[in-house]
Short mmCIF file of N, CA and C in Angstrom, two decimals:
data_model
loop_
_atom_site.label_atom_id
_atom_site.label_comp_id
_atom_site.label_asym_id
_atom_site.label_seq_id
_atom_site.Cartn_x
_atom_site.Cartn_y
_atom_site.Cartn_z
N MET Z 1 6.33 -8.62 -0.80
CA MET Z 1 5.37 -8.47 0.29
C MET Z 1 4.03 -8.00 -0.27
N LYS Z 2 2.96 -8.63 0.16
CA LYS Z 2 1.63 -8.29 -0.29
C LYS Z 2 1.22 -6.93 0.28
N GLN Z 3 0.65 -6.10 -0.59
CA GLN Z 3 0.18 -4.78 -0.17
C GLN Z 3 -1.03 -4.95 0.74
N SER Z 4 -0.92 -4.47 1.97
CA SER Z 4 -2.02 -4.61 2.92
C SER Z 4 -2.59 -3.26 3.32
N TYR Z 5 -2.26 -2.22 2.58
CA TYR Z 5 -2.71 -0.89 2.94
C TYR Z 5 -3.52 -0.29 1.80
N MET Z 6 -4.27 0.75 2.13
CA MET Z 6 -5.01 1.51 1.12
C MET Z 6 -4.70 2.98 1.31
N ILE Z 7 -4.75 3.74 0.23
CA ILE Z 7 -4.54 5.18 0.28
C ILE Z 7 -5.85 5.86 -0.08
N ARG Z 8 -6.21 6.84 0.73
CA ARG Z 8 -7.42 7.61 0.46
C ARG Z 8 -7.22 9.05 0.93
N GLU Z 9 -8.13 9.93 0.49
CA GLU Z 9 -8.07 11.32 0.92
C GLU Z 9 -8.36 11.40 2.43
N ALA Z 10 -7.73 12.37 3.05
CA ALA Z 10 -7.97 12.61 4.48
C ALA Z 10 -9.40 13.12 4.66
N ARG Z 11 -9.99 12.78 5.80
CA ARG Z 11 -11.34 13.20 6.15
C ARG Z 11 -11.33 13.91 7.49
N GLU Z 12 -12.29 14.80 7.68
CA GLU Z 12 -12.39 15.49 8.97
C GLU Z 12 -12.48 14.48 10.11
N SER Z 13 -13.15 13.38 9.89
CA SER Z 13 -13.33 12.37 10.93
C SER Z 13 -12.00 11.69 11.30
N ASP Z 14 -10.95 11.92 10.53
CA ASP Z 14 -9.62 11.37 10.83
C ASP Z 14 -8.84 12.21 11.84
N ALA Z 15 -9.36 13.35 12.22
CA ALA Z 15 -8.59 14.33 13.00
C ALA Z 15 -7.93 13.73 14.24
N ALA Z 16 -8.66 13.03 15.07
CA ALA Z 16 -8.07 12.46 16.30
C ALA Z 16 -7.00 11.43 15.94
N ALA Z 17 -7.27 10.60 14.94
CA ALA Z 17 -6.29 9.59 14.51
C ALA Z 17 -5.04 10.25 13.92
N PHE Z 18 -5.21 11.36 13.21
CA PHE Z 18 -4.05 12.09 12.67
C PHE Z 18 -3.16 12.59 13.81
N LEU Z 19 -3.78 13.17 14.83
CA LEU Z 19 -2.99 13.70 15.95
C LEU Z 19 -2.28 12.57 16.70
N ALA Z 20 -2.94 11.44 16.87
CA ALA Z 20 -2.28 10.28 17.50
C ALA Z 20 -1.13 9.79 16.62
N TYR Z 21 -1.34 9.77 15.32
CA TYR Z 21 -0.31 9.37 14.36
C TYR Z 21 0.93 10.27 14.50
N THR Z 22 0.73 11.59 14.64
CA THR Z 22 1.89 12.49 14.73
C THR Z 22 2.73 12.20 15.96
N LYS Z 23 2.11 11.75 17.04
CA LYS Z 23 2.87 11.40 18.24
C LYS Z 23 3.70 10.14 18.00
N ILE Z 24 3.11 9.18 17.31
CA ILE Z 24 3.83 7.94 17.02
C ILE Z 24 4.99 8.20 16.06
N VAL Z 25 4.68 8.78 14.91
CA VAL Z 25 5.71 8.99 13.89
C VAL Z 25 6.75 10.00 14.38
N GLY Z 26 6.33 10.97 15.18
CA GLY Z 26 7.26 11.95 15.74
C GLY Z 26 8.25 11.34 16.71
N SER Z 27 7.87 10.24 17.35
CA SER Z 27 8.77 9.56 18.28
C SER Z 27 9.72 8.60 17.56
N GLU Z 28 9.42 8.31 16.29
CA GLU Z 28 10.20 7.32 15.54
C GLU Z 28 11.31 7.92 14.67
N SER Z 29 11.27 9.23 14.47
CA SER Z 29 12.20 9.83 13.52
C SER Z 29 12.56 11.26 13.91
N ASP Z 30 13.81 11.62 13.69
CA ASP Z 30 14.23 13.01 13.87
C ASP Z 30 14.17 13.77 12.55
N TYR Z 31 13.55 13.19 11.54
CA TYR Z 31 13.47 13.82 10.22
C TYR Z 31 12.21 14.65 10.03
N LEU Z 32 11.43 14.85 11.08
CA LEU Z 32 10.17 15.58 10.98
C LEU Z 32 10.24 16.89 11.75
N SER Z 33 9.33 17.80 11.45
CA SER Z 33 9.32 19.10 12.11
C SER Z 33 8.73 19.05 13.52
N PHE Z 34 8.26 17.89 13.94
CA PHE Z 34 7.70 17.70 15.28
C PHE Z 34 8.28 16.42 15.86
N GLY Z 35 8.19 16.30 17.18
CA GLY Z 35 8.74 15.14 17.86
C GLY Z 35 7.66 14.29 18.49
N LYS Z 36 8.03 13.61 19.57
CA LYS Z 36 7.14 12.64 20.22
C LYS Z 36 5.85 13.25 20.78
N ASP Z 37 5.83 14.55 20.95
CA ASP Z 37 4.61 15.21 21.44
C ASP Z 37 3.63 15.51 20.31
N GLY Z 38 4.02 15.21 19.07
CA GLY Z 38 3.13 15.44 17.94
C GLY Z 38 2.94 16.91 17.65
N ILE Z 39 1.82 17.22 17.06
CA ILE Z 39 1.48 18.60 16.71
C ILE Z 39 0.54 19.14 17.78
N PRO Z 40 0.91 20.26 18.43
CA PRO Z 40 0.14 20.75 19.58
C PRO Z 40 -1.11 21.55 19.19
N ILE Z 41 -2.10 20.85 18.65
CA ILE Z 41 -3.38 21.48 18.34
C ILE Z 41 -4.50 20.56 18.83
N THR Z 42 -5.71 21.11 18.85
CA THR Z 42 -6.86 20.32 19.29
C THR Z 42 -7.39 19.47 18.13
N VAL Z 43 -8.22 18.52 18.49
CA VAL Z 43 -8.87 17.69 17.46
C VAL Z 43 -9.71 18.58 16.53
N GLN Z 44 -10.40 19.56 17.10
CA GLN Z 44 -11.22 20.45 16.27
C GLN Z 44 -10.34 21.26 15.31
N GLU Z 45 -9.20 21.74 15.80
CA GLU Z 45 -8.29 22.49 14.92
C GLU Z 45 -7.77 21.60 13.80
N GLU Z 46 -7.48 20.35 14.11
CA GLU Z 46 -7.03 19.41 13.07
C GLU Z 46 -8.15 19.13 12.08
N ALA Z 47 -9.37 18.97 12.57
CA ALA Z 47 -10.52 18.74 11.68
C ALA Z 47 -10.71 19.94 10.75
N ASP Z 48 -10.57 21.14 11.29
CA ASP Z 48 -10.68 22.35 10.47
C ASP Z 48 -9.57 22.39 9.42
N PHE Z 49 -8.37 22.00 9.81
CA PHE Z 49 -7.22 21.97 8.91
C PHE Z 49 -7.50 21.00 7.75
N ILE Z 50 -7.99 19.82 8.07
CA ILE Z 50 -8.29 18.83 7.04
C ILE Z 50 -9.42 19.34 6.14
N ARG Z 51 -10.44 19.96 6.73
CA ARG Z 51 -11.55 20.50 5.95
C ARG Z 51 -11.05 21.52 4.94
N ASN Z 52 -10.09 22.33 5.33
CA ASN Z 52 -9.54 23.32 4.40
C ASN Z 52 -8.91 22.64 3.18
N TYR Z 53 -8.27 21.49 3.38
CA TYR Z 53 -7.74 20.73 2.24
C TYR Z 53 -8.87 20.20 1.37
N GLN Z 54 -9.90 19.69 2.00
CA GLN Z 54 -11.03 19.12 1.25
C GLN Z 54 -11.73 20.17 0.41
N ASN Z 55 -11.76 21.40 0.88
CA ASN Z 55 -12.50 22.47 0.20
C ASN Z 55 -11.64 23.26 -0.78
N ASP Z 56 -10.42 22.82 -1.02
CA ASP Z 56 -9.51 23.54 -1.91
C ASP Z 56 -9.15 22.62 -3.08
N SER Z 57 -9.48 23.04 -4.29
CA SER Z 57 -9.25 22.19 -5.46
C SER Z 57 -7.77 22.02 -5.79
N HIS Z 58 -6.92 22.87 -5.26
CA HIS Z 58 -5.49 22.76 -5.55
C HIS Z 58 -4.74 21.96 -4.49
N ASN Z 59 -5.12 22.12 -3.24
CA ASN Z 59 -4.43 21.42 -2.16
C ASN Z 59 -5.04 20.03 -1.96
N ALA Z 60 -4.24 19.14 -1.38
CA ALA Z 60 -4.73 17.79 -1.16
C ALA Z 60 -3.97 17.15 -0.01
N MET Z 61 -4.64 16.22 0.67
CA MET Z 61 -4.01 15.46 1.74
C MET Z 61 -4.52 14.03 1.67
N TRP Z 62 -3.60 13.08 1.74
CA TRP Z 62 -3.95 11.67 1.71
C TRP Z 62 -3.35 10.98 2.92
N CYS Z 63 -3.94 9.84 3.24
CA CYS Z 63 -3.37 8.98 4.27
C CYS Z 63 -3.38 7.54 3.76
N ALA Z 64 -2.40 6.79 4.22
CA ALA Z 64 -2.37 5.36 3.95
C ALA Z 64 -2.80 4.67 5.23
N LEU Z 65 -3.65 3.67 5.08
CA LEU Z 65 -4.17 2.93 6.23
C LEU Z 65 -3.90 1.45 6.08
N ASP Z 66 -3.55 0.84 7.18
CA ASP Z 66 -3.41 -0.61 7.26
C ASP Z 66 -4.41 -1.06 8.33
N HIS Z 67 -5.46 -1.72 7.91
CA HIS Z 67 -6.53 -2.15 8.83
C HIS Z 67 -7.04 -0.97 9.67
N ASN Z 68 -7.35 0.13 9.02
CA ASN Z 68 -7.90 1.35 9.62
C ASN Z 68 -6.93 2.11 10.51
N GLU Z 69 -5.66 1.73 10.54
CA GLU Z 69 -4.64 2.46 11.29
C GLU Z 69 -3.85 3.32 10.30
N ILE Z 70 -3.70 4.61 10.62
CA ILE Z 70 -2.93 5.50 9.73
C ILE Z 70 -1.46 5.13 9.83
N ILE Z 71 -0.87 4.87 8.67
CA ILE Z 71 0.55 4.48 8.62
C ILE Z 71 1.39 5.46 7.82
N ALA Z 72 0.74 6.38 7.09
CA ALA Z 72 1.47 7.38 6.32
C ALA Z 72 0.52 8.52 5.99
N VAL Z 73 1.11 9.70 5.84
CA VAL Z 73 0.35 10.90 5.50
C VAL Z 73 1.17 11.71 4.51
N CYS Z 74 0.51 12.30 3.52
CA CYS Z 74 1.21 13.24 2.63
C CYS Z 74 0.28 14.40 2.30
N SER Z 75 0.88 15.52 1.95
CA SER Z 75 0.08 16.69 1.62
C SER Z 75 0.71 17.47 0.47
N PHE Z 76 -0.14 18.15 -0.26
CA PHE Z 76 0.23 18.99 -1.39
C PHE Z 76 -0.33 20.37 -1.12
N ASP Z 77 0.54 21.37 -1.09
CA ASP Z 77 0.14 22.74 -0.76
C ASP Z 77 0.52 23.69 -1.88
N ALA Z 78 -0.48 24.17 -2.62
CA ALA Z 78 -0.25 25.13 -3.69
C ALA Z 78 -0.14 26.53 -3.09
N VAL Z 79 0.72 27.33 -3.67
CA VAL Z 79 0.89 28.71 -3.23
C VAL Z 79 -0.26 29.54 -3.80
N LYS Z 80 -0.87 30.37 -2.98
CA LYS Z 80 -2.03 31.16 -3.40
C LYS Z 80 -1.64 32.51 -4.02
N ASN Z 81 -0.50 33.05 -3.62
CA ASN Z 81 -0.05 34.34 -4.12
C ASN Z 81 0.04 34.29 -5.64
N LYS Z 82 -0.59 35.24 -6.34
CA LYS Z 82 -0.67 35.23 -7.80
C LYS Z 82 0.71 35.12 -8.45
N ARG Z 83 1.69 35.80 -7.91
CA ARG Z 83 3.03 35.78 -8.50
C ARG Z 83 3.75 34.46 -8.27
N MET Z 84 3.25 33.67 -7.36
CA MET Z 84 3.90 32.39 -7.05
C MET Z 84 2.96 31.21 -7.23
N ALA Z 85 1.85 31.41 -7.89
CA ALA Z 85 0.83 30.37 -8.03
C ALA Z 85 1.29 29.19 -8.88
N HIS Z 86 2.44 29.30 -9.50
CA HIS Z 86 3.00 28.19 -10.27
C HIS Z 86 3.78 27.22 -9.38
N ARG Z 87 3.84 27.53 -8.09
CA ARG Z 87 4.65 26.74 -7.15
C ARG Z 87 3.75 26.01 -6.15
N ALA Z 88 4.27 24.89 -5.66
CA ALA Z 88 3.60 24.14 -4.60
C ALA Z 88 4.67 23.45 -3.78
N SER Z 89 4.29 23.01 -2.59
CA SER Z 89 5.22 22.24 -1.76
C SER Z 89 4.52 20.97 -1.31
N ILE Z 90 5.34 19.98 -0.98
CA ILE Z 90 4.79 18.70 -0.52
C ILE Z 90 5.46 18.31 0.79
N GLY Z 91 4.79 17.43 1.51
CA GLY Z 91 5.33 16.86 2.73
C GLY Z 91 4.81 15.45 2.89
N MET Z 92 5.59 14.63 3.59
CA MET Z 92 5.19 13.24 3.75
C MET Z 92 5.86 12.65 4.98
N SER Z 93 5.17 11.71 5.62
CA SER Z 93 5.75 10.92 6.69
C SER Z 93 5.17 9.51 6.62
N VAL Z 94 5.97 8.55 7.08
CA VAL Z 94 5.58 7.14 7.07
C VAL Z 94 6.01 6.52 8.39
N ARG Z 95 5.15 5.72 9.00
CA ARG Z 95 5.51 5.00 10.22
C ARG Z 95 6.73 4.13 9.96
N LYS Z 96 7.63 4.06 10.92
CA LYS Z 96 8.89 3.34 10.76
C LYS Z 96 8.68 1.86 10.42
N ALA Z 97 7.69 1.24 11.00
CA ALA Z 97 7.42 -0.17 10.72
C ALA Z 97 7.06 -0.42 9.26
N TYR Z 98 6.74 0.64 8.53
CA TYR Z 98 6.32 0.52 7.14
C TYR Z 98 7.34 1.10 6.16
N TRP Z 99 8.51 1.50 6.66
CA TRP Z 99 9.54 1.99 5.76
C TRP Z 99 9.97 0.87 4.81
N HIS Z 100 10.39 1.23 3.62
CA HIS Z 100 10.96 0.32 2.61
C HIS Z 100 9.96 -0.74 2.13
N GLN Z 101 8.68 -0.38 2.12
CA GLN Z 101 7.65 -1.30 1.63
C GLN Z 101 6.88 -0.72 0.45
N GLY Z 102 7.36 0.38 -0.11
CA GLY Z 102 6.72 0.97 -1.28
C GLY Z 102 5.63 1.97 -0.98
N ILE Z 103 5.34 2.20 0.29
CA ILE Z 103 4.27 3.13 0.65
C ILE Z 103 4.64 4.57 0.28
N ALA Z 104 5.87 4.97 0.57
CA ALA Z 104 6.30 6.33 0.22
C ALA Z 104 6.26 6.53 -1.29
N THR Z 105 6.63 5.51 -2.04
CA THR Z 105 6.57 5.60 -3.50
C THR Z 105 5.12 5.78 -3.96
N ALA Z 106 4.21 5.01 -3.39
CA ALA Z 106 2.80 5.14 -3.75
C ALA Z 106 2.25 6.52 -3.39
N MET Z 107 2.67 7.04 -2.24
CA MET Z 107 2.23 8.38 -1.84
C MET Z 107 2.80 9.43 -2.79
N MET Z 108 4.06 9.28 -3.18
CA MET Z 108 4.66 10.22 -4.13
C MET Z 108 3.93 10.18 -5.47
N GLN Z 109 3.52 9.00 -5.90
CA GLN Z 109 2.76 8.89 -7.14
C GLN Z 109 1.47 9.70 -7.05
N LYS Z 110 0.77 9.60 -5.91
CA LYS Z 110 -0.45 10.39 -5.70
C LYS Z 110 -0.15 11.88 -5.78
N LEU Z 111 0.91 12.31 -5.09
CA LEU Z 111 1.27 13.72 -5.09
C LEU Z 111 1.59 14.22 -6.49
N MET Z 112 2.35 13.44 -7.24
CA MET Z 112 2.77 13.87 -8.58
C MET Z 112 1.59 13.85 -9.56
N GLU Z 113 0.70 12.87 -9.46
CA GLU Z 113 -0.50 12.84 -10.30
C GLU Z 113 -1.34 14.09 -10.05
N HIS Z 114 -1.48 14.43 -8.79
CA HIS Z 114 -2.26 15.63 -8.43
C HIS Z 114 -1.60 16.87 -9.01
N ALA Z 115 -0.29 16.99 -8.85
CA ALA Z 115 0.43 18.16 -9.36
C ALA Z 115 0.28 18.30 -10.87
N LYS Z 116 0.42 17.19 -11.57
CA LYS Z 116 0.35 17.23 -13.04
C LYS Z 116 -1.06 17.53 -13.54
N ALA Z 117 -2.07 17.34 -12.71
CA ALA Z 117 -3.45 17.66 -13.09
C ALA Z 117 -3.77 19.14 -12.92
N LEU Z 118 -2.85 19.89 -12.34
CA LEU Z 118 -3.05 21.33 -12.13
C LEU Z 118 -2.21 22.09 -13.15
N PRO Z 119 -2.83 22.62 -14.19
CA PRO Z 119 -2.05 23.23 -15.27
C PRO Z 119 -1.21 24.44 -14.84
N ASP Z 120 -1.60 25.12 -13.78
CA ASP Z 120 -0.85 26.30 -13.34
C ASP Z 120 0.40 25.95 -12.56
N VAL Z 121 0.47 24.75 -11.99
CA VAL Z 121 1.60 24.37 -11.14
C VAL Z 121 2.71 23.77 -12.00
N SER Z 122 3.91 24.35 -11.88
CA SER Z 122 5.04 23.83 -12.65
C SER Z 122 6.25 23.50 -11.77
N ILE Z 123 6.30 24.04 -10.56
CA ILE Z 123 7.44 23.80 -9.67
C ILE Z 123 6.93 23.27 -8.33
N ILE Z 124 7.50 22.15 -7.90
CA ILE Z 124 7.17 21.58 -6.59
C ILE Z 124 8.44 21.56 -5.76
N THR Z 125 8.32 21.98 -4.51
CA THR Z 125 9.48 22.01 -3.62
C THR Z 125 9.21 21.18 -2.37
N LEU Z 126 10.31 20.84 -1.71
CA LEU Z 126 10.24 20.15 -0.43
C LEU Z 126 11.55 20.38 0.31
N GLU Z 127 11.54 20.13 1.60
CA GLU Z 127 12.76 20.14 2.40
C GLU Z 127 12.94 18.75 2.96
N VAL Z 128 14.20 18.31 3.00
CA VAL Z 128 14.50 16.98 3.52
C VAL Z 128 15.83 17.04 4.28
N ILE Z 129 15.87 16.45 5.44
CA ILE Z 129 17.10 16.42 6.24
C ILE Z 129 18.20 15.77 5.42
N CYS Z 130 19.36 16.40 5.39
CA CYS Z 130 20.48 15.94 4.55
C CYS Z 130 20.88 14.50 4.82
N GLU Z 131 20.67 14.03 6.03
CA GLU Z 131 21.05 12.66 6.39
C GLU Z 131 20.02 11.61 5.94
N ASN Z 132 18.88 12.04 5.46
CA ASN Z 132 17.79 11.13 5.12
C ASN Z 132 17.97 10.64 3.67
N ASN Z 133 18.97 9.80 3.48
CA ASN Z 133 19.35 9.35 2.14
C ASN Z 133 18.24 8.58 1.43
N HIS Z 134 17.49 7.78 2.15
CA HIS Z 134 16.42 7.01 1.50
C HIS Z 134 15.36 7.95 0.91
N ALA Z 135 14.98 8.98 1.66
CA ALA Z 135 14.00 9.93 1.15
C ALA Z 135 14.56 10.72 -0.03
N ILE Z 136 15.81 11.12 0.08
CA ILE Z 136 16.44 11.88 -1.02
C ILE Z 136 16.41 11.06 -2.30
N HIS Z 137 16.77 9.79 -2.22
CA HIS Z 137 16.76 8.93 -3.41
C HIS Z 137 15.34 8.76 -3.96
N LEU Z 138 14.37 8.64 -3.07
CA LEU Z 138 12.97 8.55 -3.51
C LEU Z 138 12.59 9.79 -4.30
N TYR Z 139 12.89 10.96 -3.75
CA TYR Z 139 12.52 12.21 -4.42
C TYR Z 139 13.24 12.35 -5.75
N GLU Z 140 14.50 11.94 -5.80
CA GLU Z 140 15.25 12.01 -7.06
C GLU Z 140 14.60 11.12 -8.13
N ARG Z 141 14.07 9.97 -7.73
CA ARG Z 141 13.39 9.09 -8.69
C ARG Z 141 12.17 9.77 -9.31
N PHE Z 142 11.59 10.73 -8.62
CA PHE Z 142 10.44 11.45 -9.12
C PHE Z 142 10.82 12.79 -9.76
N GLY Z 143 12.09 12.98 -10.03
CA GLY Z 143 12.53 14.17 -10.76
C GLY Z 143 12.96 15.35 -9.91
N PHE Z 144 13.03 15.19 -8.61
CA PHE Z 144 13.47 16.28 -7.74
C PHE Z 144 14.99 16.37 -7.76
N GLN Z 145 15.48 17.59 -7.67
CA GLN Z 145 16.91 17.84 -7.61
C GLN Z 145 17.21 18.76 -6.43
N ILE Z 146 18.37 18.55 -5.83
CA ILE Z 146 18.81 19.43 -4.74
C ILE Z 146 19.15 20.78 -5.34
N CYS Z 147 18.59 21.83 -4.76
CA CYS Z 147 18.87 23.17 -5.29
C CYS Z 147 19.37 24.12 -4.20
N GLY Z 148 19.51 23.64 -2.98
CA GLY Z 148 20.02 24.49 -1.92
C GLY Z 148 20.08 23.75 -0.59
N CYS Z 149 20.60 24.43 0.41
CA CYS Z 149 20.73 23.84 1.73
C CYS Z 149 20.32 24.87 2.78
N LEU Z 150 19.53 24.43 3.72
CA LEU Z 150 19.14 25.25 4.86
C LEU Z 150 19.95 24.76 6.06
N HIS Z 151 20.91 25.55 6.47
CA HIS Z 151 21.79 25.14 7.57
C HIS Z 151 21.05 25.26 8.90
N GLN Z 152 21.33 24.33 9.79
CA GLN Z 152 20.73 24.29 11.12
C GLN Z 152 19.20 24.35 11.04
N PHE Z 153 18.64 23.59 10.13
CA PHE Z 153 17.19 23.57 9.90
C PHE Z 153 16.45 23.12 11.15
N PHE Z 154 16.94 22.05 11.79
CA PHE Z 154 16.41 21.57 13.06
C PHE Z 154 17.51 21.60 14.10
N ARG Z 155 17.12 21.80 15.35
CA ARG Z 155 18.02 21.60 16.49
C ARG Z 155 17.29 20.69 17.46
N ILE Z 156 17.79 19.47 17.58
CA ILE Z 156 17.15 18.47 18.43
C ILE Z 156 18.16 18.01 19.46
N ASP Z 157 17.84 18.21 20.74
CA ASP Z 157 18.72 17.82 21.83
C ASP Z 157 20.13 18.34 21.63
N GLY Z 158 20.24 19.58 21.18
CA GLY Z 158 21.54 20.22 21.01
C GLY Z 158 22.27 19.87 19.72
N LYS Z 159 21.71 19.00 18.91
CA LYS Z 159 22.33 18.63 17.63
C LYS Z 159 21.62 19.34 16.49
N ASP Z 160 22.42 19.96 15.60
CA ASP Z 160 21.86 20.64 14.44
C ASP Z 160 21.77 19.71 13.25
N TYR Z 161 20.70 19.86 12.49
CA TYR Z 161 20.48 19.10 11.27
C TYR Z 161 20.28 20.07 10.12
N ASP Z 162 21.03 19.91 9.06
CA ASP Z 162 20.83 20.70 7.85
C ASP Z 162 19.77 20.01 7.00
N ALA Z 163 19.14 20.79 6.13
CA ALA Z 163 18.13 20.23 5.22
C ALA Z 163 18.41 20.71 3.81
N TYR Z 164 18.21 19.82 2.87
CA TYR Z 164 18.27 20.21 1.46
C TYR Z 164 16.92 20.77 1.05
N ILE Z 165 16.96 21.75 0.18
CA ILE Z 165 15.78 22.18 -0.55
C ILE Z 165 15.84 21.42 -1.87
N MET Z 166 14.77 20.73 -2.20
CA MET Z 166 14.72 20.01 -3.46
C MET Z 166 13.52 20.55 -4.25
N GLU Z 167 13.68 20.56 -5.57
CA GLU Z 167 12.56 20.98 -6.38
C GLU Z 167 12.45 20.12 -7.62
N CYS Z 168 11.23 20.06 -8.13
CA CYS Z 168 10.93 19.32 -9.35
C CYS Z 168 10.26 20.30 -10.31
N ASP Z 169 10.82 20.42 -11.50
CA ASP Z 169 10.25 21.27 -12.53
C ASP Z 169 9.41 20.38 -13.44
N LEU Z 170 8.11 20.47 -13.33
CA LEU Z 170 7.20 19.62 -14.10
C LEU Z 170 7.27 19.89 -15.59
N ARG Z 171 7.78 21.04 -15.98
CA ARG Z 171 7.90 21.36 -17.42
C ARG Z 171 8.96 20.51 -18.08
N LYS Z 172 9.81 19.87 -17.30
CA LYS Z 172 10.88 19.04 -17.84
C LYS Z 172 10.43 17.61 -18.09
N GLY Z 173 9.14 17.34 -17.94
CA GLY Z 173 8.60 16.03 -18.27
C GLY Z 173 8.83 14.95 -17.22
N ASN Z 174 8.93 15.34 -15.97
CA ASN Z 174 9.14 14.35 -14.90
C ASN Z 174 7.89 13.55 -14.64
#
């Protein structure tokens, strides 16, 4: 399949589109921390949130667009605490219509390139619903390993979902 999307850094002007995206992607998957109502913040709050990423040399946020429509989002969050400044966490979501097309892999490449460019960061963590086998395999391809489990991580419509904690040690040459 021909690549019809582009990946770029998030911009403050994306705020309204990001919030609309969260409603769409939240309605398509139970693997996210939010549902069909998206993230309950204002456009200005989202713009401020994105601006904070833009103004931080360690943190980053990207979006994938297909004909100016946001189809995927990922973020890299470095820990600021001096004792934990070697750690960071990542998050990602992709519209269901674009699953299994290499977009998540491309987003992971962006995240890992960013991480490796930060000499202080050596450990990256993420949480993933235990049932999300495709995501788990993707993360394993990038050197992540399961290191724990968070029981009852989500409760959706009375059903509990456990999540794995996965981490990647960049010192191991991943």
